mmCIF file of C-alpha atoms (C1' of nucleotides) in Angstrom:
data_model
loop_
_atom_site.group_PDB
_atom_site.id
_atom_site.type_symbol
_atom_site.label_atom_id
_atom_site.label_comp_id
_atom_site.label_asym_id
_atom_site.label_seq_id
_atom_site.Cartn_x
_atom_site.Cartn_y
_atom_site.Cartn_z
ATOM 1 C CA MET A 214 0.000 0.000 0.000
ATOM 2 C CA PRO A 215 2.625 2.596 0.926
ATOM 3 C CA ALA A 216 4.250 1.951 -2.438
ATOM 4 C CA VAL A 217 1.225 3.232 -4.367
ATOM 5 C CA ILE A 218 0.637 6.264 -2.143
ATOM 6 C CA ASN A 219 3.155 8.359 -3.955
ATOM 7 C CA LYS A 220 1.757 7.303 -7.259
ATOM 8 C CA SER A 221 -1.791 8.283 -6.299
ATOM 9 C CA PHE A 222 -0.476 11.496 -4.802
ATOM 10 C CA PHE A 223 1.256 12.248 -8.036
ATOM 11 C CA LEU A 224 -1.962 11.609 -9.903
ATOM 12 C CA HIS A 225 -3.798 13.949 -7.575
ATOM 13 C CA ALA A 226 -1.147 16.604 -7.941
ATOM 14 C CA PHE A 227 -1.214 16.197 -11.682
ATOM 15 C CA GLY A 228 -4.959 16.405 -11.504
ATOM 16 C CA TYR A 229 -4.648 19.724 -9.707
ATOM 17 C CA GLY A 230 -2.262 20.945 -12.332
ATOM 18 C CA VAL A 231 -4.627 19.947 -15.076
ATOM 19 C CA ALA A 232 -7.569 21.434 -13.228
ATOM 20 C CA MET A 233 -5.674 24.657 -12.789
ATOM 21 C CA ALA A 234 -4.783 24.787 -16.436
ATOM 22 C CA LEU A 235 -8.354 24.043 -17.437
ATOM 23 C CA LEU A 236 -9.632 26.706 -15.083
ATOM 24 C CA VAL A 237 -7.270 29.256 -16.551
ATOM 25 C CA LEU A 238 -8.263 28.246 -20.024
ATOM 26 C CA LEU A 239 -11.899 28.439 -19.067
ATOM 27 C CA LEU A 240 -11.437 31.906 -17.658
ATOM 28 C CA ARG A 241 -9.607 32.904 -20.790
ATOM 29 C CA TRP A 242 -12.256 31.367 -22.971
ATOM 30 C CA LEU A 243 -14.962 33.228 -21.090
ATOM 31 C CA GLU A 244 -12.873 36.350 -21.366
ATOM 32 C CA ILE A 245 -12.421 35.802 -25.074
ATOM 33 C CA ARG A 246 -16.111 35.438 -25.505
ATOM 34 C CA PHE A 247 -16.565 38.869 -24.047
ATOM 35 C CA PHE A 248 -13.576 40.754 -25.305
ATOM 36 C CA ILE A 249 -12.613 38.893 -28.466
ATOM 37 C CA PHE A 250 -8.928 38.559 -27.798
ATOM 38 C CA ASP A 251 -6.271 36.927 -29.817
ATOM 39 C CA HIS A 252 -6.741 33.189 -29.536
ATOM 40 C CA THR A 253 -3.305 32.227 -30.725
ATOM 41 C CA THR A 254 -1.571 34.083 -27.919
ATOM 42 C CA GLU A 255 -3.602 32.245 -25.309
ATOM 43 C CA ILE A 256 -2.843 28.868 -26.823
ATOM 44 C CA TYR A 257 0.779 29.812 -27.127
ATOM 45 C CA VAL A 258 0.947 30.891 -23.519
ATOM 46 C CA GLY A 259 -0.837 27.740 -22.405
ATOM 47 C CA GLY A 260 1.679 25.612 -24.254
ATOM 48 C CA ILE A 261 4.529 27.563 -22.740
ATOM 49 C CA ALA A 262 3.020 27.050 -19.305
ATOM 50 C CA LEU A 263 2.692 23.308 -19.774
ATOM 51 C CA ILE A 264 6.175 22.925 -21.188
ATOM 52 C CA PHE A 265 7.810 24.914 -18.438
ATOM 53 C CA THR A 266 5.840 23.125 -15.776
ATOM 54 C CA GLY A 267 7.277 19.886 -17.114
ATOM 55 C CA LEU A 268 10.705 21.446 -17.338
ATOM 56 C CA GLY A 269 10.505 22.614 -13.739
ATOM 57 C CA MET A 270 9.455 19.206 -12.561
ATOM 58 C CA TRP A 271 12.225 17.581 -14.506
ATOM 59 C CA LEU A 272 14.722 20.085 -13.154
ATOM 60 C CA ALA A 273 13.625 19.509 -9.592
ATOM 61 C CA HIS A 274 13.764 15.807 -10.133
ATOM 62 C CA GLN A 275 17.268 16.006 -11.511
ATOM 63 C CA LEU A 276 18.396 18.208 -8.661
ATOM 64 C CA THR A 277 16.908 16.199 -5.824
ATOM 65 C CA ARG A 278 17.433 12.690 -7.136
ATOM 66 C CA PRO A 279 20.804 11.925 -5.566
ATOM 67 C CA LYS A 280 19.610 12.952 -2.118
ATOM 68 C CA GLU A 281 16.755 10.536 -2.012
ATOM 69 C CA ILE A 282 18.689 7.322 -2.135
ATOM 70 C CA VAL A 283 19.393 5.798 1.230
ATOM 71 C CA VAL A 284 21.253 2.538 0.959
ATOM 72 C CA GLU A 285 20.825 0.101 3.756
ATOM 73 C CA LYS A 286 23.061 -2.915 3.602
ATOM 74 C CA ILE A 287 21.965 -5.919 5.563
ATOM 75 C CA THR A 288 24.359 -8.805 5.739
ATOM 76 C CA TYR A 289 23.134 -12.234 6.600
ATOM 77 C CA VAL A 290 25.714 -14.856 7.497
ATOM 78 C CA GLU A 291 24.408 -18.334 7.578
ATOM 79 C CA LYS A 292 25.985 -19.924 10.609
ATOM 80 C CA GLN A 293 26.392 -23.637 10.989
ATOM 81 C CA GLU A 294 24.512 -23.540 14.254
ATOM 82 C CA ILE A 295 23.262 -26.548 16.115
ATOM 83 C CA ASN A 296 19.606 -27.159 16.684
ATOM 84 C CA PRO A 297 18.860 -28.180 20.314
ATOM 85 C CA LEU A 298 15.340 -29.151 19.337
ATOM 86 C CA ALA A 299 16.607 -31.699 16.839
ATOM 87 C CA ILE A 300 18.778 -33.222 19.553
ATOM 88 C CA GLU A 301 15.717 -33.540 21.756
ATOM 89 C CA THR A 302 13.873 -35.294 18.973
ATOM 90 C CA THR A 303 16.561 -37.861 18.398
ATOM 91 C CA GLY A 304 16.770 -38.594 22.104
ATOM 92 C CA LEU A 305 20.549 -38.618 22.106
ATOM 93 C CA SER A 306 22.085 -38.495 25.561
ATOM 94 C CA LYS A 307 24.876 -36.159 26.581
ATOM 95 C CA ARG A 308 27.473 -38.883 26.322
ATOM 96 C CA GLU A 309 26.212 -40.072 22.972
ATOM 97 C CA LEU A 310 26.352 -36.557 21.621
ATOM 98 C CA GLU A 311 29.896 -36.264 22.839
ATOM 99 C CA ILE A 312 30.923 -39.459 21.117
ATOM 100 C CA LEU A 313 29.025 -38.509 17.963
ATOM 101 C CA ASP A 314 30.995 -35.319 17.821
ATOM 102 C CA MET A 315 34.270 -37.171 18.170
ATOM 103 C CA MET A 316 33.228 -39.613 15.468
ATOM 104 C CA ALA A 317 32.543 -36.685 13.167
ATOM 105 C CA ARG A 318 36.099 -35.513 13.751
ATOM 106 C CA GLY A 319 37.406 -38.756 12.374
ATOM 107 C CA MET A 320 38.340 -40.445 15.610
ATOM 108 C CA SER A 321 38.288 -44.227 15.924
ATOM 109 C CA ASN A 322 36.362 -45.996 18.641
ATOM 110 C CA GLN A 323 39.603 -46.790 20.408
ATOM 111 C CA GLU A 324 40.739 -43.178 20.268
ATOM 112 C CA ILE A 325 37.407 -41.996 21.632
ATOM 113 C CA GLY A 326 37.623 -44.521 24.448
ATOM 114 C CA ASP A 327 41.138 -43.415 25.326
ATOM 115 C CA ALA A 328 40.141 -39.765 25.269
ATOM 116 C CA LEU A 329 37.133 -40.309 27.498
ATOM 117 C CA PHE A 330 38.852 -42.904 29.728
ATOM 118 C CA ILE A 331 36.278 -45.517 28.934
ATOM 119 C CA SER A 332 36.657 -48.920 27.356
ATOM 120 C CA LEU A 333 36.300 -49.767 23.701
ATOM 121 C CA SER A 334 33.263 -51.826 24.604
ATOM 122 C CA THR A 335 31.535 -48.849 26.110
ATOM 123 C CA VAL A 336 32.266 -46.754 23.083
ATOM 124 C CA LYS A 337 30.851 -49.452 20.858
ATOM 125 C CA THR A 338 27.730 -49.611 22.964
ATOM 126 C CA HIS A 339 27.283 -45.859 22.699
ATOM 127 C CA VAL A 340 27.952 -45.921 18.987
ATOM 128 C CA ALA A 341 25.396 -48.655 18.470
ATOM 129 C CA SER A 342 22.898 -46.587 20.421
ATOM 130 C CA ILE A 343 23.693 -43.535 18.306
ATOM 131 C CA PHE A 344 23.157 -45.494 15.096
ATOM 132 C CA SER A 345 19.857 -46.743 16.393
ATOM 133 C CA LYS A 346 18.659 -43.269 17.305
ATOM 134 C CA LEU A 347 19.838 -41.717 14.061
ATOM 135 C CA GLN A 348 18.733 -44.674 11.964
ATOM 136 C CA ALA A 349 22.203 -45.127 10.575
ATOM 137 C CA VAL A 350 24.198 -48.263 9.923
ATOM 138 C CA ARG A 351 27.621 -46.700 9.462
ATOM 139 C CA ARG A 352 29.482 -43.983 11.272
ATOM 140 C CA THR A 353 29.958 -41.898 8.151
ATOM 141 C CA GLN A 354 26.240 -42.114 7.609
ATOM 142 C CA ALA A 355 25.549 -41.160 11.198
ATOM 143 C CA VAL A 356 27.789 -38.135 10.857
ATOM 144 C CA GLU A 357 26.100 -37.086 7.646
ATOM 145 C CA ILE A 358 22.638 -37.426 9.199
ATOM 146 C CA ALA A 359 23.712 -35.584 12.329
ATOM 147 C CA LYS A 360 25.088 -32.721 10.286
ATOM 148 C CA SER A 361 22.007 -32.490 8.136
ATOM 149 C CA LEU A 362 19.890 -32.388 11.292
ATOM 150 C CA LYS A 363 22.187 -29.706 12.697
ATOM 151 C CA ILE A 364 22.889 -31.878 15.688
ATOM 152 C CA ILE A 365 26.588 -31.347 15.233
ATOM 153 C CA ALA A 366 28.491 -28.533 13.560
ATOM 154 C CA MET B 145 3.603 7.385 7.348
ATOM 155 C CA PRO B 146 0.501 5.987 5.628
ATOM 156 C CA ALA B 147 -1.713 7.355 8.430
ATOM 157 C CA VAL B 148 -0.756 10.990 7.842
ATOM 158 C CA ILE B 149 -0.959 10.826 4.089
ATOM 159 C CA ASN B 150 -4.586 11.884 3.939
ATOM 160 C CA LYS B 151 -4.015 14.792 6.319
ATOM 161 C CA SER B 152 -0.985 16.026 4.461
ATOM 162 C CA PHE B 153 -2.854 15.517 1.243
ATOM 163 C CA PHE B 154 -5.525 17.973 2.371
ATOM 164 C CA LEU B 155 -2.859 20.434 3.388
ATOM 165 C CA HIS B 156 -1.336 20.038 -0.023
ATOM 166 C CA ALA B 157 -4.728 20.522 -1.617
ATOM 167 C CA PHE B 158 -5.232 23.725 0.348
ATOM 168 C CA GLY B 159 -1.761 24.811 -0.699
ATOM 169 C CA TYR B 160 -2.665 24.136 -4.260
ATOM 170 C CA GLY B 161 -5.795 26.206 -3.930
ATOM 171 C CA VAL B 162 -3.869 29.153 -2.551
ATOM 172 C CA ALA B 163 -1.185 28.722 -5.183
ATOM 173 C CA MET B 164 -3.801 28.642 -7.890
ATOM 174 C CA ALA B 165 -5.384 31.809 -6.630
ATOM 175 C CA LEU B 166 -2.026 33.568 -6.456
ATOM 176 C CA LEU B 167 -1.133 32.308 -9.886
ATOM 177 C CA VAL B 168 -4.341 33.635 -11.371
ATOM 178 C CA LEU B 169 -3.678 37.008 -9.760
ATOM 179 C CA LEU B 170 -0.129 37.031 -11.061
ATOM 180 C CA LEU B 171 -1.307 36.187 -14.548
ATOM 181 C CA ARG B 172 -3.860 38.977 -14.345
ATOM 182 C CA TRP B 173 -1.152 41.371 -13.229
ATOM 183 C CA LEU B 174 1.139 40.361 -16.071
ATOM 184 C CA GLU B 175 -1.719 40.666 -18.477
ATOM 185 C CA ILE B 176 -2.566 44.120 -17.203
ATOM 186 C CA ARG B 177 1.018 45.189 -17.601
ATOM 187 C CA PHE B 178 1.042 43.672 -21.052
ATOM 188 C CA PHE B 179 -2.040 45.481 -22.228
ATOM 189 C CA ILE B 180 -2.003 48.685 -20.238
ATOM 190 C CA PHE B 181 1.693 49.494 -20.336
ATOM 191 C CA ASP B 182 2.183 47.802 -23.661
ATOM 192 C CA HIS B 183 5.124 45.606 -22.765
ATOM 193 C CA THR B 184 6.507 43.188 -25.219
ATOM 194 C CA THR B 185 5.110 39.686 -25.624
ATOM 195 C CA GLU B 186 8.520 38.272 -24.771
ATOM 196 C CA ILE B 187 8.352 39.585 -21.242
ATOM 197 C CA TYR B 188 4.908 38.158 -20.740
ATOM 198 C CA VAL B 189 5.897 34.770 -22.091
ATOM 199 C CA GLY B 190 9.125 34.875 -20.128
ATOM 200 C CA GLY B 191 7.177 35.549 -16.977
ATOM 201 C CA ILE B 192 4.838 32.678 -17.742
ATOM 202 C CA ALA B 193 7.776 30.394 -18.362
ATOM 203 C CA LEU B 194 9.443 31.382 -15.108
ATOM 204 C CA ILE B 195 6.257 30.966 -13.115
ATOM 205 C CA PHE B 196 5.459 27.584 -14.524
ATOM 206 C CA THR B 197 9.034 26.412 -14.184
ATOM 207 C CA GLY B 198 8.812 27.345 -10.539
ATOM 208 C CA LEU B 199 5.427 25.658 -10.297
ATOM 209 C CA GLY B 200 6.800 22.514 -11.844
ATOM 210 C CA MET B 201 9.745 22.491 -9.482
ATOM 211 C CA TRP B 202 7.478 23.091 -6.540
ATOM 212 C CA LEU B 203 5.210 20.306 -7.732
ATOM 213 C CA ALA B 204 8.134 17.931 -8.130
ATOM 214 C CA HIS B 205 9.372 18.928 -4.716
ATOM 215 C CA GLN B 206 5.987 18.199 -3.221
ATOM 216 C CA LEU B 207 5.939 14.848 -4.930
ATOM 217 C CA THR B 208 9.361 13.883 -3.701
ATOM 218 C CA ARG B 209 9.053 15.377 -0.250
ATOM 219 C CA PRO B 210 8.040 12.111 1.444
ATOM 220 C CA LYS B 211 11.707 11.190 0.850
ATOM 221 C CA GLU B 212 11.397 7.853 -0.771
ATOM 222 C CA ILE B 213 13.959 5.671 0.937
ATOM 223 C CA VAL B 214 15.497 3.108 -1.320
ATOM 224 C CA VAL B 215 16.465 0.196 0.851
ATOM 225 C CA GLU B 216 19.075 -1.913 -0.797
ATOM 226 C CA LYS B 217 19.316 -5.237 0.969
ATOM 227 C CA ILE B 218 22.502 -7.055 0.210
ATOM 228 C CA THR B 219 22.437 -10.554 1.561
ATOM 229 C CA TYR B 220 25.658 -12.397 2.007
ATOM 230 C CA VAL B 221 25.231 -16.132 2.380
ATOM 231 C CA GLU B 222 28.291 -18.017 3.365
ATOM 232 C CA LYS B 223 28.232 -20.815 0.890
ATOM 233 C CA GLN B 224 29.983 -24.102 1.471
ATOM 234 C CA GLU B 225 31.749 -23.789 -1.829
ATOM 235 C CA ILE B 226 34.459 -26.067 -3.014
ATOM 236 C CA ASN B 227 37.961 -24.886 -3.642
ATOM 237 C CA PRO B 228 39.349 -26.217 -6.937
ATOM 238 C CA LEU B 229 42.821 -25.077 -5.984
ATOM 239 C CA ALA B 230 42.805 -27.253 -2.877
ATOM 240 C CA ILE B 231 41.846 -30.232 -5.014
ATOM 241 C CA GLU B 232 44.812 -29.514 -7.257
ATOM 242 C CA THR B 233 47.080 -29.434 -4.250
ATOM 243 C CA THR B 234 45.951 -32.774 -2.938
ATOM 244 C CA GLY B 235 46.369 -34.345 -6.359
ATOM 245 C CA LEU B 236 43.091 -36.197 -6.137
ATOM 246 C CA SER B 237 41.936 -37.636 -9.437
ATOM 247 C CA LYS B 238 38.426 -37.279 -10.807
ATOM 248 C CA ARG B 239 37.494 -40.783 -9.779
ATOM 249 C CA GLU B 240 38.931 -40.394 -6.326
ATOM 250 C CA LEU B 241 37.021 -37.205 -5.830
ATOM 251 C CA GLU B 242 33.866 -38.956 -6.891
ATOM 252 C CA ILE B 243 34.414 -41.746 -4.410
ATOM 253 C CA LEU B 244 35.397 -39.308 -1.671
ATOM 254 C CA ASP B 245 32.111 -37.540 -2.178
ATOM 255 C CA MET B 246 30.183 -40.783 -1.896
ATOM 256 C CA MET B 247 32.092 -41.682 1.238
ATOM 257 C CA ALA B 248 31.114 -38.375 2.754
ATOM 258 C CA ARG B 249 27.497 -39.244 2.109
ATOM 259 C CA GLY B 250 27.837 -42.297 4.285
ATOM 260 C CA MET B 251 28.040 -44.913 1.563
ATOM 261 C CA SER B 252 29.952 -48.162 2.147
ATOM 262 C CA ASN B 253 32.674 -49.333 -0.190
ATOM 263 C CA GLN B 254 30.364 -51.993 -1.556
ATOM 264 C CA GLU B 255 27.611 -49.462 -2.205
ATOM 265 C CA ILE B 256 30.029 -47.172 -3.970
ATOM 266 C CA GLY B 257 31.266 -50.042 -6.111
ATOM 267 C CA ASP B 258 27.743 -51.033 -7.019
ATOM 268 C CA ALA B 259 26.830 -47.461 -7.868
ATOM 269 C CA LEU B 260 29.874 -46.976 -10.070
ATOM 270 C CA PHE B 261 29.776 -50.486 -11.547
ATOM 271 C CA ILE B 262 33.250 -51.274 -10.324
ATOM 272 C CA SER B 263 34.484 -53.982 -7.989
ATOM 273 C CA LEU B 264 34.926 -53.648 -4.263
ATOM 274 C CA SER B 265 38.638 -54.112 -4.801
ATOM 275 C CA THR B 266 38.815 -51.098 -7.059
ATOM 276 C CA VAL B 267 36.939 -48.981 -4.561
ATOM 277 C CA LYS B 268 39.333 -50.066 -1.839
ATOM 278 C CA THR B 269 42.282 -49.148 -4.015
ATOM 279 C CA HIS B 270 40.816 -45.722 -4.670
ATOM 280 C CA VAL B 271 39.990 -45.243 -1.013
ATOM 281 C CA ALA B 272 43.519 -46.168 -0.008
ATOM 282 C CA SER B 273 44.819 -43.669 -2.529
ATOM 283 C CA ILE B 274 42.503 -40.998 -1.149
ATOM 284 C CA PHE B 275 43.700 -41.645 2.400
ATOM 285 C CA SER B 276 47.275 -41.381 1.256
ATOM 286 C CA LYS B 277 46.688 -38.087 -0.515
ATOM 287 C CA LEU B 278 44.691 -36.618 2.335
ATOM 288 C CA GLN B 279 46.959 -38.086 4.988
ATOM 289 C CA ALA B 280 44.066 -39.845 6.631
ATOM 290 C CA VAL B 281 43.806 -43.321 8.107
ATOM 291 C CA ARG B 282 40.047 -43.560 8.387
ATOM 292 C CA ARG B 283 37.216 -42.580 6.088
ATOM 293 C CA THR B 284 35.574 -40.349 8.670
ATOM 294 C CA GLN B 285 38.893 -38.598 9.039
ATOM 295 C CA ALA B 286 39.255 -38.282 5.273
ATOM 296 C CA VAL B 287 35.815 -36.744 5.037
ATOM 297 C CA GLU B 288 36.578 -34.292 7.817
ATOM 298 C CA ILE B 289 39.852 -33.273 6.205
ATOM 299 C CA ALA B 290 38.229 -32.950 2.796
ATOM 300 C CA LYS B 291 35.502 -30.749 4.193
ATOM 301 C CA SER B 292 37.931 -28.547 6.045
ATOM 302 C CA LEU B 293 39.930 -28.148 2.832
ATOM 303 C CA LYS B 294 36.710 -27.355 0.982
ATOM 304 C CA ILE B 295 37.353 -30.211 -1.371
ATOM 305 C CA ILE B 296 33.836 -31.461 -0.848
ATOM 306 C CA ALA B 297 30.688 -29.661 0.239
ATOM 307 C "C1'" DT C 217 54.963 -42.680 -29.932
ATOM 308 C "C1'" DA C 218 56.565 -43.811 -25.428
ATOM 309 C "C1'" DA C 219 56.266 -42.768 -20.678
ATOM 310 C "C1'" DA C 220 53.348 -41.377 -17.010
ATOM 311 C "C1'" DA C 221 49.116 -41.226 -14.820
ATOM 312 C "C1'" DA C 222 44.655 -43.020 -14.015
ATOM 313 C "C1'" DA C 223 41.541 -46.682 -13.557
ATOM 314 C "C1'" DT C 224 40.692 -51.258 -13.082
ATOM 315 C "C1'" DC C 225 40.847 -55.921 -10.617
ATOM 316 C "C1'" DA C 226 42.543 -59.605 -7.555
ATOM 317 C "C1'" DT C 227 44.284 -62.059 -3.465
ATOM 318 C "C1'" DA C 228 45.651 -62.275 1.168
ATOM 319 C "C1'" DC C 229 45.830 -60.432 5.435
ATOM 320 C "C1'" DT C 230 45.054 -57.343 9.602
ATOM 321 C "C1'" DT C 231 42.393 -54.081 11.869
ATOM 322 C "C1'" DT C 232 38.387 -51.737 12.926
ATOM 323 C "C1'" DG C 233 33.574 -51.398 12.993
ATOM 324 C "C1'" DG C 234 29.167 -52.999 14.017
ATOM 325 C "C1'" DT C 235 25.702 -56.388 16.244
ATOM 326 C "C1'" DA C 236 23.877 -59.051 19.922
ATOM 327 C "C1'" DT C 237 23.472 -60.146 24.480
ATOM 328 C "C1'" DG C 238 23.997 -59.776 29.221
ATOM 329 C "C1'" DA C 239 25.355 -57.565 33.356
ATOM 330 C "C1'" DC C 240 26.584 -54.020 36.810
ATOM 331 C "C1'" DT C 241 26.249 -49.356 38.986
ATOM 332 C "C1'" DC C 242 24.353 -44.834 39.776
ATOM 333 C "C1'" DC C 243 20.866 -41.495 39.886
ATOM 334 C "C1'" DC C 244 16.290 -39.456 39.962
ATOM 335 C "C1'" DA C 245 11.629 -39.572 39.808
ATOM 336 C "C1'" DT C 246 7.158 -41.852 40.484
ATOM 337 C "C1'" DA D 226 11.678 -48.157 47.434
ATOM 338 C "C1'" DT D 227 11.757 -49.142 43.060
ATOM 339 C "C1'" DG D 228 11.652 -49.011 38.135
ATOM 340 C "C1'" DG D 229 13.866 -46.876 34.327
ATOM 341 C "C1'" DG D 230 17.272 -44.232 31.954
ATOM 342 C "C1'" DA D 231 22.116 -43.382 31.552
ATOM 343 C "C1'" DG D 232 26.617 -44.944 31.694
ATOM 344 C "C1'" DT D 233 29.689 -48.523 32.186
ATOM 345 C "C1'" DC D 234 31.999 -53.060 30.751
ATOM 346 C "C1'" DA D 235 32.567 -57.724 28.706
ATOM 347 C "C1'" DT D 236 32.417 -61.556 25.365
ATOM 348 C "C1'" DA D 237 31.687 -63.341 20.975
ATOM 349 C "C1'" DC D 238 30.961 -63.135 16.287
ATOM 350 C "C1'" DC D 239 30.500 -61.331 11.622
ATOM 351 C "C1'" DA D 240 30.911 -57.606 8.376
ATOM 352 C "C1'" DA D 241 33.289 -53.915 6.703
ATOM 353 C "C1'" DA D 242 37.291 -51.248 6.393
ATOM 354 C "C1'" DG D 243 41.925 -50.752 5.574
ATOM 355 C "C1'" DT D 244 46.845 -52.452 4.059
ATOM 356 C "C1'" DA D 245 50.027 -54.477 0.968
ATOM 357 C "C1'" DT D 246 51.343 -56.120 -3.295
ATOM 358 C "C1'" DG D 247 51.016 -57.098 -7.977
ATOM 359 C "C1'" DA D 248 48.965 -56.839 -12.398
ATOM 360 C "C1'" DT D 249 46.295 -55.246 -16.580
ATOM 361 C "C1'" DT D 250 44.146 -51.851 -19.378
ATOM 362 C "C1'" DT D 251 43.014 -47.291 -20.719
ATOM 363 C "C1'" DT D 252 43.915 -42.516 -21.033
ATOM 364 C "C1'" DT D 253 46.704 -38.602 -20.922
ATOM 365 C "C1'" DT D 254 50.617 -36.070 -21.903
ATOM 366 C "C1'" DA D 255 55.340 -34.843 -22.776
#
DNA sequence: TAAAAAATCATACTTTGGTATGACTCCCAT
DNA sequence: ATGGGAGTCATACCAAAGTATGATTTTTTA
């Protein structure tokens, strides 16, 4: 709506201009009818008026145009954020999430176990649980799913 | 802004009315001077031109007064683009890159072989070559390295 | 055209990954 | 207090992944 306001305003303003011109012409015409003046001068003057009105508008437009432009730059950076809601949905526990993250970094089960001071068996159990919850059958697949779900970065 | 448009429009309309009245008076005055004091037509026309130029400029000014703000929204989206130069550096062949991409999508060696109509052995050979070139020892690691190098998306 | 690089396949072997099952402890919530 | 979830560990087995080596064919390139 606000976009067409100016347009309608312009139409109204133009309408006023036209109305004014018509009124002047009407007055002139009435005058002519009484005093029998030179028609050509009136028409000539009317044309001059119209032309210079347009010229004035164009001039003003040319003069004020650079001032009207306000540039607002908005920068959106798509972050690789995690989605806590998605984590809730999958039902992954804190430990599982931790191990999933380490898997995504290319660590082996043994390395994960060593880093977390837990046995390889435990890691395997967690991994199996992760696969189950993410409906994956391979760790690379689990990582891919997790990333697509924004569970991990 | 849109709420005050109608109000300001009426003010403008009133302004137009006053302007019209003044204009008519001015024209009358010029006319009187033209006929009574017998000035040249050039002066009359020149006056008309000046007046209507001013009118046009005023009109244009009125039209552009609600300072139309041009909002230029520039959106930067950080794309996960691939870096061809990095691929060059690693020396990965076209086939290896293809297989690396499939690995990243969680596919097994067998699945990759089936998809590319090549044997499991060939896939393994390619995978081994990929690991060597990316200095990885596991596929999850290779994928992580490849992604960090922007070799794959 | 000959050498190099890429792509293919195979066989044998080791390592890691993944599945299944069962069990133990701890915590907290009904 | 007790059942259930979370975390832990183990054993056993099979599948998949990864390593090593060698070979053939195709394609590229110097």
